[in-house]
Structures are given as structure tokens and as C-alpha cells.
CSV table of C-alpha atoms in Angstrom, one decimal:
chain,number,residue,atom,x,y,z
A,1,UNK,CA,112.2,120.7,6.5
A,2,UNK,CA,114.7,118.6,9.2
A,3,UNK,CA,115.9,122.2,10.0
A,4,UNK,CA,112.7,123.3,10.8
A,5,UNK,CA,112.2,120.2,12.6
A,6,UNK,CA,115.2,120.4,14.7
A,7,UNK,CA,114.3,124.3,15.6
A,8,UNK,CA,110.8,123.7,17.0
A,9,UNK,CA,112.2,120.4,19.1
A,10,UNK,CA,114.9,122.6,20.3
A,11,UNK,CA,112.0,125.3,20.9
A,12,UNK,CA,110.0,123.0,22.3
A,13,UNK,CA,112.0,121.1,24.4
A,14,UNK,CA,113.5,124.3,25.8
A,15,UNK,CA,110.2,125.4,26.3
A,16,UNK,CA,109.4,122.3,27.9
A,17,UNK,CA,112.5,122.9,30.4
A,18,UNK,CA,110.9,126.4,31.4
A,19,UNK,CA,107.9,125.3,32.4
A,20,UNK,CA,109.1,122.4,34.2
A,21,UNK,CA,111.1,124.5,36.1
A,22,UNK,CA,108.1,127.0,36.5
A,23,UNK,CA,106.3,124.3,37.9
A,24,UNK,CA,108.7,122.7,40.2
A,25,UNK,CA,109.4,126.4,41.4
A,26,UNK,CA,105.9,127.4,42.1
A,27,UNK,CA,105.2,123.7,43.8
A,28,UNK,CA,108.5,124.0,46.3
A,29,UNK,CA,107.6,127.6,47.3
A,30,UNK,CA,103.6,127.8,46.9
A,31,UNK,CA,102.9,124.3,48.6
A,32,UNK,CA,100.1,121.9,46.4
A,33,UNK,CA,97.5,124.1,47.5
A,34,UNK,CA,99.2,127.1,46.0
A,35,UNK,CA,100.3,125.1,43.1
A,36,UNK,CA,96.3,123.7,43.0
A,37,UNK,CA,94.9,127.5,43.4
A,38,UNK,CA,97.7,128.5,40.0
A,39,UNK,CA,96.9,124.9,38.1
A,40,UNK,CA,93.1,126.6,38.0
A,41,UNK,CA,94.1,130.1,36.7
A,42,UNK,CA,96.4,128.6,34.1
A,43,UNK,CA,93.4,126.7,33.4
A,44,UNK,CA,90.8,129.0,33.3
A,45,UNK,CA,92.8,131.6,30.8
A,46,UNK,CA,93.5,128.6,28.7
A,47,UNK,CA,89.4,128.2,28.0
A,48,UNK,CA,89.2,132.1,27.8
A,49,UNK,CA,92.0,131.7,24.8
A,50,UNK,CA,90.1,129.1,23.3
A,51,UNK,CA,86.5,131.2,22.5
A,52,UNK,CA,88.8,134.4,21.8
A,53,UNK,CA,90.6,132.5,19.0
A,54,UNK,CA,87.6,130.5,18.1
A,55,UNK,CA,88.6,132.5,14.3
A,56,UNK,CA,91.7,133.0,14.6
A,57,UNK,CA,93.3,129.2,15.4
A,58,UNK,CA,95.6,126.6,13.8
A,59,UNK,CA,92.9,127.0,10.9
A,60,UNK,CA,95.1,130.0,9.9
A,61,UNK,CA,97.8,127.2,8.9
A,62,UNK,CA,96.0,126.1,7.1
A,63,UNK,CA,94.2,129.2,5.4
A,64,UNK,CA,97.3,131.4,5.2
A,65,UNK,CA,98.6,130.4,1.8
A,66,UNK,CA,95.4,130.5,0.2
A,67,UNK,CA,93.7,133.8,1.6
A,68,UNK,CA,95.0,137.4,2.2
A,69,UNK,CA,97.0,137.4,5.7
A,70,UNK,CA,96.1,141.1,6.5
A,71,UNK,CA,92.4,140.0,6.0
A,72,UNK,CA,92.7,136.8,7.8
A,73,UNK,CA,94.3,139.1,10.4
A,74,UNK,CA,92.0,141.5,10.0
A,75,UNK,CA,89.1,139.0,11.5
A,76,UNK,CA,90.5,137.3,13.7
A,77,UNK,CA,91.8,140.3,16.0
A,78,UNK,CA,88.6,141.6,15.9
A,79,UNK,CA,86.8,138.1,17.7
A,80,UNK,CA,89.3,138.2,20.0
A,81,UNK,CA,88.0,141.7,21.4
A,82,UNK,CA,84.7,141.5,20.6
A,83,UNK,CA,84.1,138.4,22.4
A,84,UNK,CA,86.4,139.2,25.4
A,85,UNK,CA,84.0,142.7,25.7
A,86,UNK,CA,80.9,140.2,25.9
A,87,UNK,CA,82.7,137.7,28.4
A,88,UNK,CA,83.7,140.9,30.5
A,89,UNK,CA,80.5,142.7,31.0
A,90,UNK,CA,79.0,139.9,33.7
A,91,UNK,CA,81.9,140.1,35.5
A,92,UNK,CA,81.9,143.7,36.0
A,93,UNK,CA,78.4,143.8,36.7
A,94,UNK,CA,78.9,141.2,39.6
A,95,UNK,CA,81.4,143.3,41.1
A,96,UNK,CA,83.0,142.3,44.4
A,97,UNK,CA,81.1,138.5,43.7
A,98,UNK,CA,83.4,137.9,40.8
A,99,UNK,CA,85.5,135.1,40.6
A,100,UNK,CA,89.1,136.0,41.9
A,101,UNK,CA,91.7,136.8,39.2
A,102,UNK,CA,88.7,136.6,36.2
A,103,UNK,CA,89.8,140.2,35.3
A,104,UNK,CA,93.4,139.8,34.9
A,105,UNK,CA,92.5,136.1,33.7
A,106,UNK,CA,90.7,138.1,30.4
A,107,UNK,CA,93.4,140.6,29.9
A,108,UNK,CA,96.0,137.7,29.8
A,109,UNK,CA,94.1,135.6,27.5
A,110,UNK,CA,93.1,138.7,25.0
A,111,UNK,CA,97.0,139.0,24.7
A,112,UNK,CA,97.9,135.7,24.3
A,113,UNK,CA,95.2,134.7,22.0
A,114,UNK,CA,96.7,137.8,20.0
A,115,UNK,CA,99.8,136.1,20.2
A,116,UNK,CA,98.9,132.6,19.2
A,117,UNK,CA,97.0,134.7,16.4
A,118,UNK,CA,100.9,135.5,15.2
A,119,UNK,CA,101.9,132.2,15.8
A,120,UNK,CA,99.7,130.4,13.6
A,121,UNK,CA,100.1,132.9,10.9
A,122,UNK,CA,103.6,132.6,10.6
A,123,UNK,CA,103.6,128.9,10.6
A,124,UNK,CA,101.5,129.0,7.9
A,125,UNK,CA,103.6,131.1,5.9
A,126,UNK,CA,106.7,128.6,6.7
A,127,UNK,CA,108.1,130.8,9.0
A,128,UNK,CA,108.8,128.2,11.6
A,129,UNK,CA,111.6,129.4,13.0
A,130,UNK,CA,110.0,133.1,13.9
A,131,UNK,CA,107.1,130.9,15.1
A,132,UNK,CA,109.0,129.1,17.2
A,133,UNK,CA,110.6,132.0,18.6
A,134,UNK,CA,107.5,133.7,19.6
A,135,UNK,CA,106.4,130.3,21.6
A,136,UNK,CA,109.3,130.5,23.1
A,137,UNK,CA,109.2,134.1,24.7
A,138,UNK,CA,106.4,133.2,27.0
A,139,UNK,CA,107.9,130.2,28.9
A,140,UNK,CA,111.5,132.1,28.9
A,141,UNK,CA,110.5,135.7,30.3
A,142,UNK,CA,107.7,134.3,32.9
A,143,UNK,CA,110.4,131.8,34.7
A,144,UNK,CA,112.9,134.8,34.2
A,145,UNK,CA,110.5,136.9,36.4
A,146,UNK,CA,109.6,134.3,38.9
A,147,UNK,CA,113.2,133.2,39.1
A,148,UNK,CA,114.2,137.1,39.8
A,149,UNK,CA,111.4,137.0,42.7
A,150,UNK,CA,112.5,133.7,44.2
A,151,UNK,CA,115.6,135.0,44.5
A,152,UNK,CA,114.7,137.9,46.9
A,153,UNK,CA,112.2,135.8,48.4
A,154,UNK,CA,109.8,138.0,47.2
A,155,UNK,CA,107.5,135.1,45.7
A,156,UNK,CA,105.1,134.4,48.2
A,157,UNK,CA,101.8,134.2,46.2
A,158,UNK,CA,99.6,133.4,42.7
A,159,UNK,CA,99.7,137.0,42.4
A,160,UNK,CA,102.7,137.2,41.4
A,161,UNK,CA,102.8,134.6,38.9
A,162,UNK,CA,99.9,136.2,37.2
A,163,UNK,CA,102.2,139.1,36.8
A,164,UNK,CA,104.5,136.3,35.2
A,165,UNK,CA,102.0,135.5,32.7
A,166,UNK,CA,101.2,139.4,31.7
A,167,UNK,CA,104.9,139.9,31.0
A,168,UNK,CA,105.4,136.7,28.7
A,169,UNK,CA,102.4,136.7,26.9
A,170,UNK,CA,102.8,140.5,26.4
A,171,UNK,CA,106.4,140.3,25.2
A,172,UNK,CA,105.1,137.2,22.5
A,173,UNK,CA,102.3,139.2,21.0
A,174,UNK,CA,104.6,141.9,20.6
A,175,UNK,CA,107.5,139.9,19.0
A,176,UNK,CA,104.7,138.3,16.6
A,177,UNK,CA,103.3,141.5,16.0
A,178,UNK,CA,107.2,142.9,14.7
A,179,UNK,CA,107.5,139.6,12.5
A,180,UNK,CA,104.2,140.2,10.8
A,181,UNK,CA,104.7,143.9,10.7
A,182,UNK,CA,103.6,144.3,6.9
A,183,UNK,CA,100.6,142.0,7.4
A,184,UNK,CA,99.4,144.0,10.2
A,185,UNK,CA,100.0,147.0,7.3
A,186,UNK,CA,97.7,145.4,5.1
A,187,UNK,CA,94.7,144.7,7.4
A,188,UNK,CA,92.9,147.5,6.7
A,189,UNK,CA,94.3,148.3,2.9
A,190,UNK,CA,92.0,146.2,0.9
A,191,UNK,CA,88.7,146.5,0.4
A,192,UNK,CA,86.4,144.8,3.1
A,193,UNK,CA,83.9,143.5,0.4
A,194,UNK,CA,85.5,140.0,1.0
A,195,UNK,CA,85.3,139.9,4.7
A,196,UNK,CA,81.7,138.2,5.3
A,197,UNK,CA,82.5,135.7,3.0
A,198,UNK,CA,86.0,134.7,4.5
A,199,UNK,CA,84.8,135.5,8.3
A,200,UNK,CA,82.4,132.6,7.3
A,201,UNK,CA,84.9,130.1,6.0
A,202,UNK,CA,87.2,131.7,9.4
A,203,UNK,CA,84.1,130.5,11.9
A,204,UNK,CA,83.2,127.3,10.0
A,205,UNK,CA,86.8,125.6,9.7
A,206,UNK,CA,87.5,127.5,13.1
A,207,UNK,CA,84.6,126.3,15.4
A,208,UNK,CA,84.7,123.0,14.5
A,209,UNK,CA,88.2,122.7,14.9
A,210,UNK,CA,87.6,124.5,18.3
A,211,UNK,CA,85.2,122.8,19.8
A,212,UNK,CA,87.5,119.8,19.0
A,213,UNK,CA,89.8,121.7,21.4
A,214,UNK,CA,87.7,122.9,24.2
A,215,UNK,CA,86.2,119.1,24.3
A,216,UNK,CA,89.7,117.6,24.1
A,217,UNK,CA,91.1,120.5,26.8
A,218,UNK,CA,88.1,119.2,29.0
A,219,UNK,CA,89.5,115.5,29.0
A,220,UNK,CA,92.5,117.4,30.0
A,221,UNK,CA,91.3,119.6,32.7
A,222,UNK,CA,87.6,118.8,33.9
A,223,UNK,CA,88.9,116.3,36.4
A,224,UNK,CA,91.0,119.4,38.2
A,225,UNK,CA,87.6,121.2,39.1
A,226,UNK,CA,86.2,118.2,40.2
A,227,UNK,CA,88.7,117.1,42.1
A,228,UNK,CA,89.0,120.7,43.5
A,229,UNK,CA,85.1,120.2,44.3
A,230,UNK,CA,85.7,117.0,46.2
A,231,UNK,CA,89.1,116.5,47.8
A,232,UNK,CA,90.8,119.9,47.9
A,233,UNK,CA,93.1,122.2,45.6
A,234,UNK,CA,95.8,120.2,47.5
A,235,UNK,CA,95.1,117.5,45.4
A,236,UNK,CA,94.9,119.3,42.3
A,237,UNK,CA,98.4,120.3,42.5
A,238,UNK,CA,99.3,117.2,43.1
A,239,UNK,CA,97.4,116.0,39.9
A,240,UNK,CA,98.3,118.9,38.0
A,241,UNK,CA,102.1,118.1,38.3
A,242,UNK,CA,101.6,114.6,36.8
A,243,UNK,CA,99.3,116.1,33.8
A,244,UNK,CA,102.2,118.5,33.5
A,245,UNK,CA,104.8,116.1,33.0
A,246,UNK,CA,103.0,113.9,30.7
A,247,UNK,CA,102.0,117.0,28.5
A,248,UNK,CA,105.9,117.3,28.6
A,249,UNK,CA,106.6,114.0,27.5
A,250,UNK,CA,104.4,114.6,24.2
A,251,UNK,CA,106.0,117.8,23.1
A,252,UNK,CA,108.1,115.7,21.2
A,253,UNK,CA,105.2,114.2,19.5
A,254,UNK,CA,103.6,117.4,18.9
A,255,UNK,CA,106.7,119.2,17.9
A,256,UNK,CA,107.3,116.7,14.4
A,257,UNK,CA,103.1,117.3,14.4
A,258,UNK,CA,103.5,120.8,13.9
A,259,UNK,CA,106.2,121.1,11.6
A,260,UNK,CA,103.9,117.8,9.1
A,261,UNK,CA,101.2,120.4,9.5
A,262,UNK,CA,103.3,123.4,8.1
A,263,UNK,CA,104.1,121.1,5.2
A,264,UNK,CA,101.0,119.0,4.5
A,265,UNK,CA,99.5,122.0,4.2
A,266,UNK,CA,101.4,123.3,1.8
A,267,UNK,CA,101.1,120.4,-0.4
A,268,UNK,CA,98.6,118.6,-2.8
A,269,UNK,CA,100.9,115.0,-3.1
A,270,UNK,CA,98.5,112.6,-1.4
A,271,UNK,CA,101.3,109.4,-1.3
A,272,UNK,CA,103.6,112.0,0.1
A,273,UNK,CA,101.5,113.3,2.5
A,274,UNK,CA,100.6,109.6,3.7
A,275,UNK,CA,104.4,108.4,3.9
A,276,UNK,CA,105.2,111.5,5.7
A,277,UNK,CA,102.9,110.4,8.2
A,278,UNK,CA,103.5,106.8,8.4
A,279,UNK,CA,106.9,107.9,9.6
A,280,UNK,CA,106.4,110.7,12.3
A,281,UNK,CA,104.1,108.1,14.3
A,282,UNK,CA,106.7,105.2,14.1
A,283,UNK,CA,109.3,107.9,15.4
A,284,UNK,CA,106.6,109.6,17.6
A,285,UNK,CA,105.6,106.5,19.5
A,286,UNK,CA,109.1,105.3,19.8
A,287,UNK,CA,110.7,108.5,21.8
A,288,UNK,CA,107.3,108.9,24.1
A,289,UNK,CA,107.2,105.1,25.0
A,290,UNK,CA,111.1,105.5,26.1
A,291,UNK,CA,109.9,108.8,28.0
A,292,UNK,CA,107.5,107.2,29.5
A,293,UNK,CA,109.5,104.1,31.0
A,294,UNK,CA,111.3,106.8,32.5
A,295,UNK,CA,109.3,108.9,34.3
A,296,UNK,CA,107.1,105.9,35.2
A,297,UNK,CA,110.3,104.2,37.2
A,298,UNK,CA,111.3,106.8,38.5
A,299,UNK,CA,111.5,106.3,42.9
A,300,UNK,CA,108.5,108.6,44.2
A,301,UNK,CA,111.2,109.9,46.4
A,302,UNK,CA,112.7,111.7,43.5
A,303,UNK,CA,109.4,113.4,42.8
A,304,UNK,CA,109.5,114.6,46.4
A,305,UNK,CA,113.0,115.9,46.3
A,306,UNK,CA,111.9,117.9,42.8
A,307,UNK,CA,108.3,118.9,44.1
A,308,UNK,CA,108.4,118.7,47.8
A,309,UNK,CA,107.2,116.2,50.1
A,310,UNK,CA,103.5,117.0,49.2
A,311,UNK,CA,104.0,115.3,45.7
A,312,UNK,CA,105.0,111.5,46.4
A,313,UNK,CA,101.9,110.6,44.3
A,314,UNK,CA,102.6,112.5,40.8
A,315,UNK,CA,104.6,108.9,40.5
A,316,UNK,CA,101.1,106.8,40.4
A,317,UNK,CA,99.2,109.6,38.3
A,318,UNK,CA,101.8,109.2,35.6
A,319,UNK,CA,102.1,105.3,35.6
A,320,UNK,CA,98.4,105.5,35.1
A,321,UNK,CA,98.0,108.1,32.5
A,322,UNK,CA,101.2,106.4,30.6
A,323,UNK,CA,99.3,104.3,28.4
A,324,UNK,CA,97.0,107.3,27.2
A,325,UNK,CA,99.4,109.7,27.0
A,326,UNK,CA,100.9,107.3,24.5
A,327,UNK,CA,98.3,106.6,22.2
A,328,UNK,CA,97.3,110.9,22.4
A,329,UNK,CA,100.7,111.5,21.6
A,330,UNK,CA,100.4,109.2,18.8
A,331,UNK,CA,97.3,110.7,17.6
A,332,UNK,CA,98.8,114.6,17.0
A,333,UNK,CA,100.1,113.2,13.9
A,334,UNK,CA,96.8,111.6,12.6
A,335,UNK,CA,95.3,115.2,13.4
A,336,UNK,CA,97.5,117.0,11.6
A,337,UNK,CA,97.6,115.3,8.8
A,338,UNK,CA,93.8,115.6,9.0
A,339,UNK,CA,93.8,119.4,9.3
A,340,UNK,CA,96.3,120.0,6.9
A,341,UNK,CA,93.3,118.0,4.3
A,342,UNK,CA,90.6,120.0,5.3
A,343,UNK,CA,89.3,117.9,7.9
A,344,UNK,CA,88.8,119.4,11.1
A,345,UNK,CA,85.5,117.3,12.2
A,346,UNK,CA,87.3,113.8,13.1
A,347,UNK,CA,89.4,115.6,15.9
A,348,UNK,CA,86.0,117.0,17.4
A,349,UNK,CA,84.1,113.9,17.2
A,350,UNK,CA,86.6,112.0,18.8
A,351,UNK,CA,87.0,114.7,21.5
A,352,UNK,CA,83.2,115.0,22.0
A,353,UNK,CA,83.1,110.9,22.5
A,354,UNK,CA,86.1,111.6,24.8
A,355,UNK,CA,84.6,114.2,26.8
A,356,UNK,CA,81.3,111.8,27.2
A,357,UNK,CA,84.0,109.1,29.2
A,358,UNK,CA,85.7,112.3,31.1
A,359,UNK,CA,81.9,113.1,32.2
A,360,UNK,CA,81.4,109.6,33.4
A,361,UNK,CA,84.5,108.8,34.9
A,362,UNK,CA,84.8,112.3,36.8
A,363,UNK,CA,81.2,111.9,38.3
A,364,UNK,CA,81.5,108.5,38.8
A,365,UNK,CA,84.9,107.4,39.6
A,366,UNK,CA,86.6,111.0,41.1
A,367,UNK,CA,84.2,111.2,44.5
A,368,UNK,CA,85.3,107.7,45.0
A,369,UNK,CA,88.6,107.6,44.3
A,370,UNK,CA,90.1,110.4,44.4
A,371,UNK,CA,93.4,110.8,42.3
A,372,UNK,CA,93.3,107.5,41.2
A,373,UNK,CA,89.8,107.8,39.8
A,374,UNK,CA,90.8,111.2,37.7
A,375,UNK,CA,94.0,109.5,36.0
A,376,UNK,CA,92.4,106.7,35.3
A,377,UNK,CA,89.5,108.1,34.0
A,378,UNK,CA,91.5,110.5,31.6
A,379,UNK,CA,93.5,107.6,30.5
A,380,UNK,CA,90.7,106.0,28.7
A,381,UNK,CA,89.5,109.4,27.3
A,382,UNK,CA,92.8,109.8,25.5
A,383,UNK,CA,92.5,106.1,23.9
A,384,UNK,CA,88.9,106.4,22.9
A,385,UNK,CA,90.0,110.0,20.6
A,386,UNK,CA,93.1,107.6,19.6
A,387,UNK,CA,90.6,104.9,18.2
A,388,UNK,CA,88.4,107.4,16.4
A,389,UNK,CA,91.4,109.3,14.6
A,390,UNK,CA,93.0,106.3,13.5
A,391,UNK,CA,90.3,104.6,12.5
A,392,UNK,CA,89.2,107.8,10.2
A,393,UNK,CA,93.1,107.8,9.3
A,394,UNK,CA,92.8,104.6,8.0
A,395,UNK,CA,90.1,105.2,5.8
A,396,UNK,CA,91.8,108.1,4.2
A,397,UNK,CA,94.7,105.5,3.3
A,398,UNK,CA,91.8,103.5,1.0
């Protein structure tokens, strides 16, 4: 297990490298506005990804060991295009009045969604390291591409970094797709008599656990449209770099999350499963609180010299996400240790009371204040889903 531990932190750390440098890259040569007008793509495939694997999500973790992985397969790949082919057809009929980049915003999230499909599956067969390596793909060739652009100054638009996201997504699903080669065999070699019966159990464990996720990427994210709405994409970029960095800061956390989820799941010791726990979030909080202080003293000026001069504020956005960022961090743990029982409606009750303060504060506090008003706002999101988690947590311990 500390093998696998140390391969995703080195996965994810690295990965985290990439798409810090992605984002500084695209800030210094896009402007905040450009980096505002990619932060909402990004975005918007990222909610796609979320309904297409709406069957086919971290529930496979959990689901692998006990059900067959070419049926499990099977279903899921099958929501994914299904429900892209209903999202699609409003869009086409629209025409020229469709959202810009929605088309390639569906084909990007139909492959990635395929390969988070992978991702999940191999986790849950305790293949971490091929897991790992499939994250790890996306980050690695869509900075490779950028980087090759930059450097004949042929990066000039969000074009071209949707190009970035076709090549590493596509290369991901197809690396899964070789790992799980004689899964993907299988899909179609048993007989289907079983597949209403485990589609059910599929959209039961997997919608709850999703809406959990589309609520909780809405604490994330909403304020980015709303702050679009009211003070300009320039500010979203701006914002978006600070969200970025503090999602950076908790890969650590959510790094030793995944790896207790790959075992939890894969065992039936209820003291072992609790002391496991215990210790991740004492060695979770510790590392993001020391992350924090750094970032959070950092001289804006350094933030401009990384970013450009438009980003002297990503300094106050993190100092006041810091304190919600550490108790979300914290909270990965209490999930996962939660999922890996069974339990996947905690994490979207305490998302859906999360996404009622997001709603508030966006409305109420955004128009008003601006960048302030989203930080602050998202700060107490994260420590209201905290409360609920470890509250629930602590009830399991009884």
C-alpha cells in the first residue's frame, strides 16, 4: 500500500506541475480574459463528464470486485453515448445560435468520461499504478502540445487549447482502453440477462454519488458564471487561477484519499478501516495547512511575475479560500471512507446544503463584491460539506 501511495503522490503531484504550468502558460500568453473565456470551457466539459459518467463513476471502485468488469463496462460506455446523443441533438438543431465550442466541448467529454471510465476500473481492481498512469497522460501530452505552440508562437487563441484537451484525453482513453484490454473482451461475452439488474444498482449507487458531485462542482464553479455575468471574464481568470492553486494544494489530500478508497474497499475490517482513517486526516491536514501558509504569504508581486500583471489579486482569493480549502481537503478522507462502506448519500447532502450557501452568497454577495464576495462565499460552502461529513463520520465511529 505505501508503494501505491507514493506512485499516485508522485502522479499527482506531477500532474499537479502540468497543469500549473498549463495555467500560468495560457494566463501569460492569453491575458485573464483569454484565461476567463478557457476557465469556462474547462468548466463546461467538466459538467458534460459528470451526466455521461453518471453510471460509470468512482462507484466502479467500489463495484469492481464484486461484479463482472466487462459487464460493468459494458453499461457504463453505453450512458456515456447515449446521453451525449441526447445532449447533442439541441445543439444541432440551434445551429449557428449554439453556444461556442459546445460541439467540441461534447466530443472532449465523451472521451474523457471513457477514460475516467478506465480509470476507475482499474483502481478498483488495485491497479493503481496503471491508474495513475492514465491520469497522468492528460495533463503531460496537453502541456506537451501547448508548450510545442508557444514555442513557435503559434498559441494565440482557446482554440488551440481545445485541440490540447482532444489530444490528452484521447491518448488517456486509449492507454486505459490497452490496460483493460481483456475486460473490454468480455463486454459482450456473457449473457446480458444480468444487465437490468446491475444497470440499476450502476444508476442507484451512481446518481447519488453524482449528484453529490455536480452539487459539490457547483460550490466550485457557479461563482465563475456569475462572476462572468457581472464583472467580466477578466475576472474569472483572475478567480480561476486562485481556485486553481488551491485545488492544487489538496491533491495531496486527495491523493492518500484515493489510494484509502482502493483499500477500504477491498476490505470488511471495520477497526482497520477507522484507524486507517484517523491517520490520513492527521497527515492530510498537516501538509495542506503548511501549503497553505505558503501560498497565502506569498508577495502578490510573485503572482504577477508567474501570471502576469493582470493577476495581483489571486494573492487575496487564496488567503480567503484558505480556511475552506482546508477543512475540504480534510473532508476527501471522510468521503472516502464513506464510499468505500456503501455510503454515497452523506457526500450529496452535504453538497446539496453547500450548494444552498453558494446560491446565496453568489446572488447576494458576488454583484456586490466582486472577487471578494465569490471567495468568500465558496469558503463557507466548503466548511458547511466539512461539518456534515464529519459529523456523519463520527457517528459511524459509535
Amino acid at each position: 500500500m505505501f508503494r501505491n501511495i507514493i506512485n499516485t503522490l508522485f502522479t499527482k503531484f506531477s500532474s499537479a506541475l502540468l497543469s500549473f504550468a498549463t495555467v500560468v502558460l495560457i494566463s501569460r500568453v492569453l491575458g485573464s480574459a483569454g484565461k476567463g473565456e478557457q476557465a469556462i470551457v474547462v468548466y463546461n466539459i467538466y459538467l458534460l463528464m459528470l451526466l455521461f459518467t453518471l453510471v460509470g463513476n468512482s462507484t466502479l471502485v467500489y463495484l469492481a470486485p464484486r461484479q463482472h468488469n466487462g459487464s460493468l463496462l459494458r453499461i457504463s460506455l453505453l450512458w456515456v453515448f447515449a446521453s451525449a446523443f441526447v445532449v447533442l441533438l439541441p445543439f444541432v438543431f440551434m445551429g449557428s445560435e449554439a453556444p461556442m465550442f459546445i460541439f467540441e466541448s461534447i466530443l472532449i467529454a465523451v472521451i474523457a468520461a471513457t477514460g475516467e471510465i478506465n480509470q476507475f476500473l482499474l483502481l478498483g481492481k488495485e491497479q493503481v499504478k496503471q491508474a495513475n498512469l492514465v491520469k497522468l497522460l492528460y495533463p503531460l501530452i496537453s502541456f506537451g502540445y501547448l508548450g510545442v505552440l508557444h514555442c513557435f508562437s503559434a498559441l494565440n487563441s482557446v482554440s488551440d487549447c481545445i485541440v490540447a484537451m482532444l489530444a490528452g484525453y484521447g491518448m488517456s482513453a486509449v492507454c486505459g482502453c490497452v490496460y483493460l484490454k481483456d475486460d473490454y473482451k468480455q463486454i459482450f461475452a456473457r449473457n446480458n440477462s444480468n444487465s437490468q439488474p446491475l444497470f440499476s444498482t450502476l444508476f442507484k449507487l451512481g446518481a447519488t454519488k453524482q449528484l453529490g458531485s455536480i452539487t459539490q462542482s457547483l460550490n466550485y464553479r457557479l461563482s465563475f458564471y456569475v462572476l462572468g455575468f457581472y464583472c467580466g471574464e477578466s475576472m474569472v481568470g483572475i478567480y480561476s487561477n486562485g481556485v486553481s492553486i488551491g485545488e492544487a494544494v489538496m491533491l495531496f489530500g486527495s491523493s492518500l484519499a484515493l489510494v484509502q478508497y482502493s483499500k477500504l474497499s477491498n476490505t470488511e475490517n471495520h477497526s482497520q478501516s477507522k484507524r486507517l482513517t484517523n491517520r490520513m486526516c492527521l497527515i492530510n491536514g498537516g501538509v495542506t495547512l503548511l501549503a497553505l501558509l505558503f501560498f497565502d504569504f506569498l508577495p502578490a508581486e510573485v503572482y504577477c511575475f508567474v501570471f502576469g500583471d493582470d493577476f495581483d489579486r489571486v494573492r487575496d482569493v487564496m488567503r480567503m479560500l484558505s480556511i475552506g480549502i482546508l477543512f475540504l481537503s480534510i473532508s476527501s478522507n471522510f468521503t472516502q471512507y464513506l464510499f468505500a462502506k456503501g455510503n454515497f448519500k452523506t457526500t450529496t447532502l452535504a453538497s446539496l446544503l453547500g450548494l444552498g450557501v453558494t446560491l446565496i452568497g453568489c446572488f447576494g454577495l458576488v454583484p456586490r463584491y466582486g472577487i471578494s464576495g465569490a471567495a468568500i462565499t465558496a469558503c463557507v460552502s466548503y466548511c458547511v460539506s466539512f461539518l456534515v461529513e464529519f459529523v456523519v463520520y463520527l457517528r459511524c465511529q459509535k
